[in-house]
Amino acid sequence: MGHSLKSLDLVTLKKLDSKGNIIPSVIKSDAISKSELTKFKIKITSKLVSNRVEIYQFPTDDKSAAEINRTMNAHLPFAVMGSTKEMKIAKKMMKLWWYPWGPVQVENEAHCDFVKLQDMLI
């Protein structure tokens, strides 16, 4: 887990935060364990906060969306992965990576936050 935000990343994000919404994400989240991912998300969030980078917070003032948005805010940064490989699972085509221990599905919320991010953006 030697990866983190570099000084250049933080300077760039700080310059961009006043110009648009920043929604942080951890890519290739399938490459690390769940416990490492949790620690990494905390580390990234801490770096962003300590460098006063304003990340987008889904609004919680609208009562109809407040609960789901609080849940989404708690998932930041989103842990995502991608794949161009597809396989039929339970009669549905799914994007996934196949590892020796089994498949990691892009659209399975137990495997990553891709669906949450997609739902919030669309």
Short mmCIF file of C-alpha atoms in Angstrom, two decimals:
data_model
loop_
_atom_site.label_atom_id
_atom_site.label_comp_id
_atom_site.label_asym_id
_atom_site.label_seq_id
_atom_site.Cartn_x
_atom_site.Cartn_y
_atom_site.Cartn_z
CA MET A 1 0.00 0.00 0.00
CA GLY A 2 2.72 2.46 -0.96
CA HIS A 3 0.43 4.42 -3.23
CA SER A 4 -1.14 7.66 -2.15
CA LEU A 5 -1.76 11.18 -3.34
CA LYS A 6 1.41 12.90 -4.45
CA SER A 7 2.11 16.60 -3.87
CA LEU A 8 1.33 17.34 -7.52
CA ASP A 9 -2.02 15.53 -7.19
CA LEU A 10 -2.95 17.62 -4.16
CA VAL A 11 -1.91 20.92 -5.78
CA THR A 12 -3.89 20.06 -8.91
CA LEU A 13 -6.98 18.98 -6.96
CA LYS A 14 -6.83 22.14 -4.85
CA LYS A 15 -6.76 24.28 -8.00
CA LEU A 16 -9.67 22.32 -9.49
CA ASP A 17 -11.95 22.21 -6.44
CA SER A 18 -13.21 25.76 -7.02
CA LYS A 19 -13.89 25.05 -10.70
CA GLY A 20 -15.90 21.82 -10.50
CA ASN A 21 -17.01 18.91 -8.41
CA ILE A 22 -14.34 16.47 -7.28
CA ILE A 23 -15.57 12.96 -6.58
CA PRO A 24 -12.58 10.92 -5.42
CA SER A 25 -12.28 7.30 -6.41
CA VAL A 26 -9.85 4.47 -5.82
CA ILE A 27 -9.27 2.63 -9.08
CA LYS A 28 -8.23 -1.00 -9.38
CA SER A 29 -9.82 -1.61 -6.00
CA ASP A 30 -9.87 -5.33 -6.73
CA ALA A 31 -6.07 -5.38 -6.39
CA ILE A 32 -6.12 -4.97 -2.60
CA SER A 33 -7.93 -6.68 0.26
CA LYS A 34 -11.03 -5.22 1.91
CA SER A 35 -9.11 -4.27 5.06
CA GLU A 36 -6.33 -2.61 3.02
CA LEU A 37 -8.98 -0.78 0.98
CA THR A 38 -10.63 0.57 4.14
CA LYS A 39 -7.27 1.85 5.43
CA PHE A 40 -6.42 3.31 2.02
CA LYS A 41 -9.76 5.18 1.78
CA ILE A 42 -9.15 6.66 5.25
CA LYS A 43 -5.62 7.67 4.24
CA ILE A 44 -6.82 9.37 1.03
CA THR A 45 -9.67 11.17 2.81
CA SER A 46 -7.27 12.35 5.52
CA LYS A 47 -4.84 13.72 2.91
CA LEU A 48 -7.66 15.57 1.13
CA VAL A 49 -8.97 17.08 4.37
CA SER A 50 -5.54 18.08 5.69
CA ASN A 51 -4.78 19.79 2.38
CA ARG A 52 -8.18 21.50 2.39
CA VAL A 53 -9.26 19.96 -0.92
CA GLU A 54 -13.03 20.39 -1.18
CA ILE A 55 -14.58 17.16 -2.41
CA TYR A 56 -18.16 16.92 -3.56
CA GLN A 57 -20.66 15.99 -0.88
CA PHE A 58 -24.00 14.69 -2.10
CA PRO A 59 -26.66 17.09 -0.74
CA THR A 60 -28.57 16.04 2.35
CA ASP A 61 -30.99 18.96 2.62
CA ASP A 62 -33.64 17.35 0.35
CA LYS A 63 -35.61 14.98 2.57
CA SER A 64 -36.42 12.59 -0.30
CA ALA A 65 -32.72 12.00 -1.09
CA ALA A 66 -31.07 12.76 2.26
CA GLU A 67 -30.68 9.18 3.50
CA ILE A 68 -29.27 7.76 0.26
CA ASN A 69 -26.95 10.76 -0.11
CA ARG A 70 -25.65 10.34 3.45
CA THR A 71 -24.91 6.71 2.58
CA MET A 72 -23.12 7.74 -0.62
CA ASN A 73 -21.07 10.38 1.23
CA ALA A 74 -19.96 7.68 3.65
CA HIS A 75 -18.60 5.61 0.74
CA LEU A 76 -16.30 8.38 -0.52
CA PRO A 77 -13.84 7.84 -2.02
CA PHE A 78 -15.58 5.29 -4.22
CA ALA A 79 -13.67 2.04 -4.75
CA VAL A 80 -14.05 1.07 -8.41
CA MET A 81 -12.70 -1.34 -10.95
CA GLY A 82 -13.38 -1.88 -14.59
CA SER A 83 -13.24 -4.62 -17.16
CA THR A 84 -13.96 -5.19 -20.82
CA LYS A 85 -14.36 -8.95 -20.28
CA GLU A 86 -17.90 -10.25 -20.05
CA MET A 87 -19.31 -13.55 -18.91
CA LYS A 88 -22.85 -14.85 -18.50
CA ILE A 89 -23.68 -15.31 -14.82
CA ALA A 90 -27.22 -16.27 -13.77
CA LYS A 91 -28.52 -15.52 -17.28
CA LYS A 92 -27.05 -12.01 -17.23
CA MET A 93 -23.95 -10.71 -18.99
CA MET A 94 -21.59 -9.28 -16.39
CA LYS A 95 -18.28 -7.42 -16.67
CA LEU A 96 -15.66 -9.11 -14.53
CA TRP A 97 -12.07 -10.06 -13.89
CA TRP A 98 -11.35 -13.75 -13.40
CA TYR A 99 -8.80 -14.62 -10.71
CA PRO A 100 -7.63 -18.10 -9.64
CA TRP A 101 -9.97 -17.85 -6.62
CA GLY A 102 -12.95 -16.77 -8.72
CA PRO A 103 -14.56 -13.83 -10.48
CA VAL A 104 -14.64 -10.22 -9.29
CA GLN A 105 -17.70 -8.56 -10.80
CA VAL A 106 -17.71 -4.87 -11.68
CA GLU A 107 -21.45 -4.54 -11.03
CA ASN A 108 -21.51 -6.50 -7.78
CA GLU A 109 -21.75 -4.06 -4.87
CA ALA A 110 -20.02 -6.58 -2.60
CA HIS A 111 -16.96 -6.32 -4.87
CA CYS A 112 -16.72 -2.56 -5.52
CA ASP A 113 -18.61 0.77 -5.52
CA PHE A 114 -18.98 1.03 -9.31
CA VAL A 115 -22.79 0.74 -9.24
CA LYS A 116 -23.07 3.34 -6.45
CA LEU A 117 -20.89 5.78 -8.39
CA GLN A 118 -22.79 5.14 -11.61
CA ASP A 119 -26.17 5.63 -9.91
CA MET A 120 -25.09 8.88 -8.31
CA LEU A 121 -23.63 10.31 -11.52
CA ILE A 122 -26.55 9.32 -13.71
#
